[in-house]
Coordinates of C-alpha atoms (C1' of nucleotides) in Angstrom, one line a residue:
Chain D
M12 CA -11.9 -11.8 13.0
S13 CA -8.6 -11.4 14.7
K14 CA -7.8 -8.3 16.8
S15 CA -5.0 -7.3 14.4
T16 CA -7.3 -7.4 11.4
E17 CA -9.8 -5.3 13.3
T18 CA -7.1 -2.7 14.0
M19 CA -6.0 -2.7 10.4
E20 CA -9.6 -2.1 9.3
K21 CA -9.9 0.8 11.7
I22 CA -6.7 2.2 10.3
V23 CA -7.8 1.8 6.7
A24 CA -11.2 3.5 7.6
L25 CA -9.4 6.4 9.3
C26 CA -7.1 6.8 6.3
R27 CA -10.1 7.2 4.0
R28 CA -12.2 9.3 6.4
R29 CA -9.5 11.9 7.0
G30 CA -8.0 11.9 3.5
F31 CA -4.7 10.0 3.9
I32 CA -5.2 7.3 1.4
F33 CA -8.0 6.4 -1.1
G34 CA -8.3 3.5 -3.5
S35 CA -7.3 4.6 -7.0
S36 CA -10.2 5.4 -9.5
E37 CA -12.7 4.4 -6.9
I38 CA -15.6 6.0 -8.7
Y39 CA -15.1 3.3 -11.4
G40 CA -14.9 0.5 -9.0
G41 CA -11.2 0.9 -8.2
L42 CA -8.2 -0.9 -9.6
G43 CA -6.4 -3.5 -7.5
G44 CA -2.9 -2.6 -6.3
F45 CA -3.2 1.1 -7.0
W46 CA -3.7 3.9 -4.4
D47 CA -4.1 7.6 -4.2
Y48 CA -2.8 9.8 -1.4
G49 CA -5.2 12.5 -0.2
P50 CA -4.5 15.9 1.3
L51 CA -3.1 14.5 4.5
G52 CA -1.4 11.5 3.0
V53 CA 0.5 13.5 0.5
E54 CA 2.0 15.7 3.3
L55 CA 3.0 12.7 5.3
K56 CA 4.6 11.0 2.3
R57 CA 6.4 14.2 1.3
N58 CA 7.7 14.6 4.8
I59 CA 9.1 11.1 4.7
K60 CA 10.8 11.7 1.4
D61 CA 12.1 15.1 2.6
C62 CA 13.5 13.5 5.8
W63 CA 15.3 10.8 3.8
W64 CA 16.7 13.2 1.2
N65 CA 17.8 15.6 3.9
D66 CA 19.3 12.9 6.2
M67 CA 20.9 10.7 3.5
I68 CA 21.8 13.0 0.6
K69 CA 22.0 16.7 1.7
N70 CA 23.4 16.1 5.2
P71 CA 24.6 12.5 5.2
P72 CA 25.8 10.7 8.4
T73 CA 29.4 10.4 9.2
G74 CA 31.0 7.1 8.1
P75 CA 32.7 4.4 10.1
G76 CA 35.6 5.8 12.1
G77 CA 34.5 9.4 11.5
R78 CA 35.1 9.1 7.7
K79 CA 33.4 11.7 5.5
F80 CA 31.9 10.7 2.2
Q81 CA 29.9 12.4 -0.6
M82 CA 26.3 11.8 -1.5
V83 CA 24.6 13.1 -4.6
G84 CA 21.2 12.6 -6.1
V85 CA 19.7 11.8 -9.5
D86 CA 16.2 11.6 -10.9
C87 CA 16.1 9.1 -13.8
S88 CA 13.4 8.4 -16.4
I89 CA 10.9 5.7 -15.7
I90 CA 11.1 4.3 -19.2
M91 CA 14.6 3.4 -20.3
N92 CA 16.2 1.6 -23.1
P93 CA 15.0 -2.1 -22.8
K94 CA 18.7 -3.2 -23.0
V95 CA 19.0 -1.9 -19.4
W96 CA 16.6 -4.6 -18.3
E97 CA 18.3 -7.3 -20.4
A98 CA 21.6 -6.5 -18.8
S99 CA 20.1 -6.4 -15.3
G100 CA 18.5 -9.8 -15.8
H101 CA 14.9 -8.5 -15.5
V102 CA 13.9 -9.6 -19.0
G103 CA 14.9 -12.8 -20.8
G104 CA 13.6 -15.9 -19.1
F105 CA 10.9 -13.8 -17.4
S106 CA 8.8 -13.1 -20.4
D107 CA 7.7 -16.7 -20.9
P108 CA 5.6 -19.0 -18.9
M109 CA 7.8 -20.6 -16.3
V110 CA 7.6 -23.8 -14.2
D111 CA 9.0 -23.9 -10.7
C112 CA 10.2 -26.9 -8.8
K113 CA 9.1 -26.6 -5.2
E114 CA 11.8 -29.0 -4.1
T115 CA 14.9 -27.6 -5.8
K116 CA 13.7 -24.0 -6.3
N117 CA 14.8 -24.3 -9.9
R118 CA 12.8 -22.4 -12.5
Y119 CA 12.4 -23.7 -16.0
R120 CA 10.9 -22.2 -19.2
A121 CA 7.8 -24.3 -19.8
D122 CA 8.5 -24.5 -23.5
Q123 CA 11.9 -25.9 -22.9
L124 CA 10.9 -28.9 -20.9
S125 CA 10.1 -32.3 -22.3
V126 CA 8.6 -35.3 -20.6
L127 CA 9.3 -39.0 -20.9
Q128 CA 6.2 -41.0 -20.4
T129 CA 5.0 -44.6 -20.9
K130 CA 3.2 -45.2 -24.1
S131 CA 0.0 -45.9 -22.1
G132 CA 0.5 -42.5 -20.4
E133 CA 0.3 -44.2 -17.0
G134 CA 2.6 -44.1 -14.0
Q135 CA 5.4 -41.7 -13.2
M136 CA 6.7 -39.3 -15.9
F137 CA 10.2 -37.9 -16.1
A138 CA 10.9 -34.3 -17.1
F139 CA 14.1 -33.1 -18.7
A140 CA 15.5 -30.0 -20.4
T141 CA 14.7 -30.2 -24.2
D142 CA 17.9 -30.4 -26.3
D143 CA 20.0 -31.1 -23.2
D144 CA 21.5 -34.6 -23.7
E145 CA 22.8 -34.8 -20.2
S146 CA 19.4 -33.9 -18.7
E147 CA 17.6 -36.3 -21.0
D148 CA 20.1 -39.0 -20.2
R149 CA 19.4 -38.6 -16.4
A150 CA 15.7 -38.8 -17.1
R151 CA 16.1 -42.0 -19.1
K152 CA 18.2 -43.6 -16.4
K153 CA 15.7 -42.8 -13.8
A154 CA 12.8 -44.0 -16.0
A155 CA 14.6 -47.3 -16.7
K156 CA 15.1 -47.8 -13.0
Y157 CA 11.5 -47.0 -12.3
L158 CA 10.2 -49.4 -15.0
K159 CA 12.8 -52.0 -14.0
T160 CA 14.0 -52.3 -17.5
S161 CA 17.2 -51.6 -19.4
T162 CA 17.8 -48.2 -21.1
D163 CA 17.9 -50.0 -24.4
A164 CA 14.4 -51.5 -24.0
L165 CA 13.1 -48.2 -22.7
A166 CA 12.7 -46.7 -26.1
E167 CA 10.1 -49.3 -26.9
M168 CA 8.0 -48.5 -23.9
T169 CA 8.1 -44.8 -23.7
T170 CA 7.5 -41.6 -25.7
V171 CA 8.7 -38.0 -25.4
V172 CA 6.2 -35.2 -25.3
A173 CA 6.5 -31.5 -24.7
L174 CA 5.5 -30.5 -21.2
E175 CA 3.2 -27.8 -22.5
T176 CA 1.0 -30.4 -24.2
L177 CA 0.2 -32.1 -20.9
E178 CA -2.8 -31.3 -18.7
T179 CA -1.7 -29.7 -15.4
S180 CA -3.8 -32.4 -13.6
T181 CA -1.0 -34.9 -14.6
F182 CA 1.8 -32.7 -13.0
P183 CA 1.6 -34.6 -9.7
S184 CA 3.0 -37.7 -11.6
I185 CA 5.9 -35.8 -13.1
L186 CA 9.4 -36.0 -11.6
G187 CA 11.2 -32.7 -12.1
P188 CA 14.5 -32.6 -14.0
D189 CA 16.6 -32.1 -10.9
A190 CA 14.1 -33.3 -8.3
K191 CA 14.2 -36.4 -6.0
E192 CA 10.5 -36.3 -5.2
V193 CA 7.7 -36.7 -7.7
G194 CA 5.1 -34.0 -8.3
T195 CA 7.1 -30.9 -7.3
L196 CA 6.6 -28.9 -10.5
T197 CA 4.1 -26.0 -10.5
E198 CA 1.9 -25.3 -13.5
P199 CA 3.4 -22.9 -16.1
R200 CA 2.9 -19.3 -15.1
A201 CA 3.9 -16.0 -16.7
F202 CA 6.5 -14.4 -14.5
N203 CA 7.2 -11.1 -16.2
L204 CA 6.1 -8.7 -13.6
M205 CA 7.2 -5.7 -15.6
F206 CA 4.6 -3.4 -17.2
E207 CA 5.0 -3.2 -20.9
T208 CA 4.4 -0.2 -23.1
F209 CA 5.4 1.1 -26.5
V210 CA 7.6 4.0 -27.4
G211 CA 6.4 5.9 -30.4
A212 CA 3.3 5.4 -32.5
L213 CA 4.1 2.0 -33.8
Q214 CA 3.2 -0.8 -31.5
D215 CA 5.4 -3.7 -32.5
S216 CA 8.2 -5.7 -30.9
T217 CA 10.9 -3.1 -31.9
S218 CA 9.1 -0.3 -30.0
K219 CA 8.4 -2.4 -26.8
A220 CA 9.6 -0.8 -23.6
Y221 CA 9.1 -1.3 -19.9
L222 CA 8.1 0.7 -16.9
R223 CA 11.0 0.4 -14.5
P224 CA 10.6 -2.3 -11.8
E225 CA 13.2 -0.6 -9.6
T226 CA 15.0 2.7 -9.5
A227 CA 18.4 1.2 -9.0
Q228 CA 19.3 0.5 -12.7
G229 CA 18.9 4.2 -13.6
I230 CA 21.7 4.9 -11.1
F231 CA 24.0 2.2 -12.4
A232 CA 23.3 3.4 -16.0
N233 CA 24.4 6.9 -14.9
F234 CA 27.4 5.9 -12.9
K235 CA 30.0 7.2 -15.4
N236 CA 28.0 10.4 -16.0
V237 CA 28.0 11.2 -12.3
M238 CA 31.6 10.3 -11.9
D239 CA 32.6 12.5 -14.8
S240 CA 30.4 15.5 -14.0
T241 CA 30.7 15.9 -10.2
R242 CA 34.3 15.0 -9.1
V243 CA 32.9 12.6 -6.5
K244 CA 35.4 10.0 -5.4
I245 CA 35.1 6.5 -4.0
P246 CA 33.6 6.0 -1.5
F247 CA 30.4 7.9 -2.5
G248 CA 26.7 7.3 -2.9
I249 CA 24.0 8.2 -5.4
G250 CA 20.5 8.5 -4.2
Q251 CA 17.2 8.5 -6.0
I252 CA 13.5 8.8 -5.0
G253 CA 11.0 7.7 -7.6
K254 CA 8.1 5.5 -8.8
S255 CA 8.6 1.9 -9.8
F256 CA 6.1 -0.5 -11.2
R257 CA 5.6 -4.3 -10.7
N258 CA 2.6 -6.1 -12.1
E259 CA 2.1 -8.1 -8.9
I260 CA 0.0 -11.2 -9.2
N261 CA -1.8 -10.7 -5.9
P262 CA -1.7 -7.2 -4.4
R263 CA -2.7 -7.4 -0.7
N264 CA -2.6 -5.7 2.7
F265 CA -3.6 -2.1 1.9
T266 CA -0.7 -0.3 0.2
F267 CA 1.9 -2.8 1.3
R268 CA 2.1 -4.6 -1.9
S269 CA 1.1 -2.2 -4.6
R270 CA 1.6 -2.4 -8.4
E271 CA 2.8 1.2 -8.5
F272 CA 5.1 2.3 -5.7
E273 CA 7.8 4.7 -4.8
Q274 CA 11.3 3.8 -3.7
M275 CA 14.1 5.7 -1.9
E276 CA 17.3 4.0 -3.0
I277 CA 21.0 4.6 -2.5
E278 CA 23.7 2.9 -4.5
F279 CA 26.9 3.3 -2.5
F280 CA 30.1 2.7 -4.3
C281 CA 33.2 1.6 -2.4
D282 CA 36.5 -0.2 -2.6
P283 CA 35.9 -4.0 -2.5
K284 CA 38.3 -4.3 0.4
E285 CA 36.2 -2.1 2.5
S286 CA 32.8 -3.3 1.3
M287 CA 31.8 -5.2 4.4
V288 CA 32.6 -2.3 6.6
W289 CA 30.3 0.0 4.5
Y290 CA 27.6 -2.7 4.4
E291 CA 27.5 -2.9 8.1
F292 CA 27.6 0.9 8.4
W293 CA 24.6 1.4 6.1
R294 CA 22.6 -1.4 7.7
D295 CA 23.0 0.2 11.1
T296 CA 22.5 3.7 9.8
R297 CA 19.2 2.8 8.1
I298 CA 17.9 1.0 11.2
K299 CA 18.7 4.1 13.4
W300 CA 17.0 6.3 10.8
Y301 CA 13.7 4.5 11.3
E302 CA 14.0 4.7 15.0
S303 CA 14.7 8.4 14.8
L304 CA 11.4 8.8 13.1
G305 CA 9.3 7.2 15.8
I306 CA 9.4 3.5 14.8
K307 CA 9.7 1.5 18.1
S308 CA 12.8 -0.7 18.0
E309 CA 10.9 -3.8 19.2
K310 CA 8.7 -3.7 16.1
L311 CA 11.7 -3.2 13.8
R312 CA 13.6 -6.4 13.0
P313 CA 16.7 -6.6 10.9
R314 CA 16.8 -10.0 9.3
E315 CA 20.1 -11.2 7.9
Q316 CA 19.5 -13.3 4.8
G317 CA 20.9 -16.8 5.0
D318 CA 23.2 -18.2 2.3
E319 CA 20.4 -20.1 0.6
E320 CA 18.3 -17.0 0.3
L321 CA 21.0 -14.7 -1.1
A322 CA 21.2 -13.9 -4.8
H323 CA 24.2 -15.6 -6.4
Y324 CA 26.1 -12.4 -6.7
S325 CA 25.4 -11.0 -3.2
D326 CA 27.7 -11.4 -0.3
A327 CA 25.2 -10.2 2.3
C328 CA 21.8 -8.8 2.6
T329 CA 19.7 -7.6 5.6
D330 CA 16.0 -7.0 5.3
I331 CA 14.8 -4.3 7.7
E332 CA 11.4 -5.6 8.7
Y333 CA 8.5 -4.1 10.6
L334 CA 5.7 -5.8 12.5
F335 CA 2.5 -4.5 10.7
P336 CA -0.9 -5.2 12.3
F337 CA -2.0 -7.2 9.3
S338 CA 0.4 -10.1 10.0
D339 CA 2.0 -12.0 12.8
E340 CA 5.3 -12.0 10.8
T341 CA 7.5 -9.0 10.2
Q342 CA 7.4 -7.6 6.7
E343 CA 10.1 -5.9 4.6
L344 CA 10.5 -2.1 4.8
E345 CA 13.9 -1.9 3.3
G346 CA 16.6 -4.2 1.9
V347 CA 20.2 -3.4 2.6
A348 CA 22.1 -5.5 0.1
H349 CA 25.8 -6.0 -0.6
R350 CA 25.7 -6.4 -4.4
G351 CA 29.4 -6.8 -5.0
D352 CA 30.4 -5.6 -8.5
F353 CA 27.5 -7.5 -10.2
D354 CA 25.6 -4.5 -11.6
L355 CA 28.5 -2.4 -12.8
K356 CA 30.2 -5.4 -14.4
A357 CA 26.9 -6.4 -16.1
H358 CA 26.4 -3.0 -17.6
G359 CA 30.1 -2.7 -18.4
K360 CA 29.9 -5.8 -20.4
A361 CA 26.6 -5.2 -22.1
A362 CA 27.0 -1.5 -22.9
K363 CA 30.7 -1.1 -23.3
G364 CA 31.8 -4.5 -24.3
K365 CA 34.0 -5.3 -21.4
E366 CA 33.4 -6.0 -17.8
N367 CA 35.8 -3.5 -16.4
A368 CA 34.6 -0.6 -18.4
F369 CA 33.4 1.0 -15.1
A370 CA 36.6 0.4 -13.2
V371 CA 38.1 3.3 -11.2
L372 CA 41.6 4.1 -10.3
D373 CA 43.0 3.5 -6.8
D374 CA 45.1 6.6 -6.0
A375 CA 47.3 4.7 -3.5
T376 CA 48.1 1.6 -5.5
K377 CA 47.5 2.9 -9.0
E378 CA 45.4 -0.2 -9.7
R379 CA 42.0 -0.2 -11.3
F380 CA 39.1 -1.9 -9.7
V381 CA 35.3 -2.1 -10.2
P382 CA 33.7 -0.7 -7.1
H383 CA 31.5 -2.8 -4.9
V384 CA 28.0 -1.6 -4.3
I385 CA 26.0 -1.4 -1.1
E386 CA 22.3 -0.8 -1.8
P387 CA 19.9 0.4 0.9
S388 CA 16.6 0.3 -0.9
A389 CA 13.5 1.5 1.0
G390 CA 9.8 1.5 0.1
V391 CA 8.3 5.0 0.5
D392 CA 4.8 3.7 0.6
R393 CA 5.8 0.9 3.0
F394 CA 7.3 3.3 5.4
T395 CA 4.4 5.6 5.0
L396 CA 2.1 2.7 6.0
A397 CA 4.4 1.7 8.8
S398 CA 4.4 5.3 10.2
I399 CA 0.6 5.3 10.0
T400 CA 0.2 2.0 11.8
E401 CA 2.8 3.0 14.3
A402 CA 1.1 6.3 15.0
Y403 CA -2.4 4.8 15.4
S404 CA -3.4 5.0 19.0
Y405 CA -6.6 4.2 20.9
D406 CA -7.5 5.4 24.3
E407 CA -11.2 4.9 25.3
N408 CA -10.8 7.4 28.1
R409 CA -10.4 10.3 25.6
A410 CA -13.3 12.2 24.2
S411 CA -11.8 11.2 20.8
P412 CA -10.4 7.7 21.4
E413 CA -8.6 7.4 18.0
F414 CA -5.6 9.6 17.5
M415 CA -2.4 9.5 15.4
K416 CA 0.8 9.9 17.3
F417 CA 3.0 10.8 14.4
H418 CA 6.6 11.8 15.0
P419 CA 6.7 15.6 14.8
R420 CA 8.9 15.6 11.7
L421 CA 6.3 13.4 9.9
A422 CA 3.1 14.9 11.1
P423 CA 1.2 16.2 8.1
I424 CA -0.2 19.3 10.0
K425 CA 2.2 20.7 12.5
A426 CA -0.3 22.9 14.4
G427 CA -3.9 23.9 14.5
V428 CA -4.9 27.5 15.3
F429 CA -8.4 28.1 16.7
P430 CA -10.4 31.0 18.1
L431 CA -12.2 29.5 21.1
V432 CA -15.5 31.0 19.7
A433 CA -16.1 32.6 16.3
K434 CA -17.0 35.9 17.8
D435 CA -16.0 38.6 20.3
G436 CA -13.0 39.5 18.1
L437 CA -11.2 36.2 18.7
P438 CA -10.9 35.3 15.0
E439 CA -9.3 38.6 14.3
I440 CA -6.5 37.7 16.8
A441 CA -6.2 34.1 15.6
E442 CA -6.0 34.8 11.9
P443 CA -2.7 36.7 11.9
I444 CA -1.1 34.1 14.2
Y445 CA -2.1 31.5 11.6
A446 CA -0.8 33.6 8.7
D447 CA 2.5 33.9 10.5
L448 CA 2.9 30.2 11.3
R449 CA 1.9 28.9 7.9
K450 CA 4.9 30.6 6.4
H451 CA 7.1 28.1 8.2
F452 CA 4.9 25.1 8.9
F453 CA 1.9 23.4 7.4
C454 CA -0.8 24.5 9.7
Q455 CA -4.6 24.6 9.8
Y456 CA -7.0 27.3 10.9
D457 CA -10.5 26.3 12.0
A458 CA -13.2 28.4 13.7
K459 CA -16.2 26.0 13.0
Q460 CA -18.1 24.1 15.7
T461 CA -17.1 23.4 19.2
I462 CA -13.5 23.4 20.4
G463 CA -13.7 19.7 21.3
K464 CA -14.6 18.7 17.8
R465 CA -11.8 20.7 16.4
Y466 CA -9.3 19.1 18.8
A467 CA -10.7 15.7 17.9
R468 CA -10.2 16.3 14.2
M469 CA -6.6 17.4 14.8
D470 CA -6.1 14.2 16.8
E471 CA -7.1 12.1 13.9
A472 CA -4.8 14.0 11.6
G473 CA -2.0 13.6 14.1
T474 CA -1.4 17.3 14.6
P475 CA 1.0 17.6 17.6
F476 CA -0.1 21.0 18.8
C477 CA -3.1 23.3 18.8
F478 CA -3.0 27.0 19.7
T479 CA -6.3 28.3 21.0
I480 CA -7.1 32.0 21.3
D481 CA -9.6 32.9 24.0
H482 CA -10.8 35.9 26.0
D483 CA -7.6 35.9 28.1
T484 CA -5.7 36.4 24.9
K485 CA -7.3 39.8 24.7
E486 CA -6.5 40.7 28.3
A487 CA -3.1 39.0 29.0
G488 CA -1.9 38.3 25.4
T489 CA -1.5 34.5 26.1
V490 CA -2.8 31.5 24.2
T491 CA -3.5 28.0 25.2
V492 CA -1.3 25.3 23.7
R493 CA -2.9 21.9 23.7
N494 CA -0.7 18.8 23.4
R495 CA -2.0 16.0 21.2
D496 CA -0.5 13.1 23.1
D497 CA -1.9 13.7 26.6
A498 CA -4.4 16.5 25.9
S499 CA -2.5 18.7 28.5
Q500 CA -2.6 22.4 28.2
E501 CA -0.2 25.3 29.0
R502 CA -0.3 29.0 28.3
I503 CA 2.3 30.9 26.4
D504 CA 2.5 34.5 25.1
K505 CA 0.9 34.8 21.7
S506 CA 4.1 36.1 20.2
R507 CA 5.9 32.9 21.0
C508 CA 3.9 30.4 19.0
L509 CA 6.5 30.0 16.2
E510 CA 9.3 29.8 18.7
Y511 CA 7.4 27.2 20.7
L512 CA 6.7 25.1 17.6
R513 CA 10.3 25.2 16.5
D514 CA 11.5 24.2 19.9
K515 CA 9.0 21.3 20.4
L516 CA 9.1 20.0 16.9
G517 CA 12.9 20.1 16.8
I518 CA 12.9 21.3 13.2
Chain I
rG12 C1' -4.7 -19.5 -8.9
rC13 C1' -8.1 -22.3 -5.1
rG14 C1' -11.7 -22.1 -1.0
rG15 C1' -15.0 -19.2 2.2
rG16 C1' -17.6 -14.6 3.5
rC17 C1' -19.6 -9.7 2.2
rG18 C1' -21.8 -5.9 -1.3
rU19 C1' -28.1 -0.5 0.5
rA20 C1' -26.0 7.4 1.7
rG21 C1' -19.1 9.3 3.3
rC22 C1' -19.5 5.6 7.9
rU23 C1' -22.6 1.9 11.0
rC24 C1' -26.9 -0.4 9.7
rA25 C1' -32.8 -0.8 8.7
rA26 C1' -36.6 -1.8 5.0
rU27 C1' -43.2 -9.4 4.7
rG28 C1' -42.1 -9.2 -3.3
rG29 C1' -45.6 -3.2 -2.8
rU30 C1' -43.5 4.9 -2.0
rA31 C1' -35.6 3.3 -0.3
rG32 C1' -35.1 5.0 5.7
rA33 C1' -32.5 6.0 10.7
rG34 C1' -28.2 7.4 13.6
rC35 C1' -23.4 9.4 13.0
rA36 C1' -20.5 12.4 9.8
rU37 C1' -20.9 16.8 6.3
rC38 C1' -23.0 21.8 5.1
rA39 C1' -25.9 26.5 6.7
rG40 C1' -27.8 29.0 10.9
rC41 C1' -28.8 29.5 16.3
rC42 C1' -26.6 28.5 20.9
rU43 C1' -21.9 27.7 23.2
rU44 C1' -16.0 30.8 27.4
rC45 C1' -11.4 24.4 26.3
rC46 C1' -12.2 18.3 24.6
rA47 C1' -16.8 14.7 19.0
rA48 C1' -23.0 18.8 24.0
rG49 C1' -27.8 20.9 22.3
rC50 C1' -31.7 23.1 18.7
rU51 C1' -33.5 24.3 13.5
rG52 C1' -32.8 23.3 8.6
rA53 C1' -30.2 21.4 4.1
rA54 C1' -27.8 18.1 1.0
rU55 C1' -26.8 13.0 0.2
rG56 C1' -28.6 6.7 -3.5
rU57 C1' -28.2 3.7 -11.1
rU58 C1' -29.5 -0.7 -3.4
rG59 C1' -21.8 -3.1 -7.1
rA60 C1' -23.2 -4.3 -12.6
rC61 C1' -25.9 -7.1 -16.3
rG62 C1' -29.8 -10.3 -17.4
rG63 C1' -34.2 -13.3 -15.9
rU64 C1' -39.0 -14.4 -13.1
rU65 C1' -43.2 -11.0 -11.7
rC66 C1' -48.5 -6.4 -12.6
rG67 C1' -44.4 -4.9 -9.3
rA68 C1' -37.4 -6.9 -7.3
rG69 C1' -32.9 -3.9 -2.4
rU70 C1' -35.6 -8.6 -1.5
rC71 C1' -36.4 -14.6 -5.7
rC72 C1' -33.1 -17.0 -9.8
rG73 C1' -28.6 -16.8 -13.1
rU74 C1' -24.2 -14.5 -14.6
rU75 C1' -20.4 -11.1 -13.6
rC76 C1' -17.4 -7.5 -11.0
rG77 C1' -15.3 -5.7 -6.6
rC78 C1' -13.7 -6.1 -1.6
rC79 C1' -12.3 -8.9 2.9
rC80 C1' -10.3 -13.6 5.1
rG81 C1' -7.5 -18.3 4.7
rC82 C1' -4.2 -21.1 1.5
rU83 C1' -0.9 -20.4 -2.9
rC84 C1' 2.5 -17.0 -5.0
rC85 C1' 5.9 -12.9 -4.4
rA86 C1' 12.5 -12.7 -9.8

RNA sequence: GCGGGCGUAGCUCAAUGGUAGAGCAUCAGCCUUCCAAGCUGAAUGUUGACGGUUCGAGUCCGUUCGCCCGCUCCA
């Protein structure tokens, strides 16, 4: 077992042991790709979402060149009119079994491919798009060349069959419609990763609906509503945090690829002429945000997508990737995509009947334009997992070797409050201190067992500070503050605990 | 999807085909004046599930499910 796998196993074990993350419905054997957050996990995840909402929506950064811009939020329904997903391109070809060509990366509907084969069924076969004369023509020419015969004589020697009637074991002999090499077609697979459900009591095709596979479309669908109700002006952004669902074929790596997950997405609308400037601004802003929350920059790798990787409508896209312990390669935390006017035009066309239905007026030139969109789309669960793996520390010289070095803003518990012993009137002093602190921060009071065990428990929870009330507190009115990261101690006046926390946490 | 490995208490692991156990963790109490100390006690199981062989199965056989690893896949 590799060292990184071992580390990952320790992290998963700690998450379970301390109540960060459990497998969903474990008592019934679990369900792959679904996870529950426990008492500590929910605090961590909530802190992450609060940080994002605060830093991006409530108090957004200043734009390039000191420009101000507005940010507003929405919270859209998970189930939407299925037409949303037709317009966005999520349904359509994706409901049916598909065949991929490994060479050309083209994807074909399995029921729309035919194959030209020799009457004996032997030798190479030639696939083409059914009812596409041009594609069939190309296949026939290639077949004629292969069989060293004329296209006229070919009809005598060959027969046409539907791809779906062939055994997948014969696929290595098939030449794809656009391929140069033989045997590059995959077996037909269902590619609709959207969860289906039914709205209303009747379960038929007219009531079919989908759980959203991304939060973005709810924002696009409400673009006009937000424009009309809030007096925002281009450039501005709409943010949303919410659950999305993808029926992943193969969920792996703890919570990294889950079937139910939460997203934090911004759709930023701007003048096409300035779109690249805003794209670069958001890419850099988002990278800095992760660094500000304790992700080391050397583990954070922005990866600019090459032209061949980009969606056809996209001008640029950067995946902000993080080096998780479960892989030698960095994995995507967030995608910052320049989506052009693709989405607004698609919905304008589908819902309003013309592509420019969502155009806005340029005050200076009095011309109408469809805004371009910059989309920083982050995975809440992925960043939660990244902050956990980043925080995980091991020092065999400590009494409690494992500890979680969370950034103070993210730490689930901000402080522990302990009477050194549960007698001599110490709990009576400690309890009011705790009652005062908990009004402002999530804290924990513990009087059980030895002080060492209590510190160790707080280390595993990632609590940055512990206040310990001892006999000197009675005499001098001071308490011990114990620091999680180096186990160092200092004494402060017991009345200064809240002030101390505010100062050290920076919040 | 393919191949390999593993399933016994919350965790780490024991138990010749013959009464399912230990340590840690948890809880209660004692002790304890700053880093998982000690003592006493308590609670904890459909041995992943189903079926078969057997007088008797955690153990042998079959099936199945789950998890992990490697490939594959990931609009």
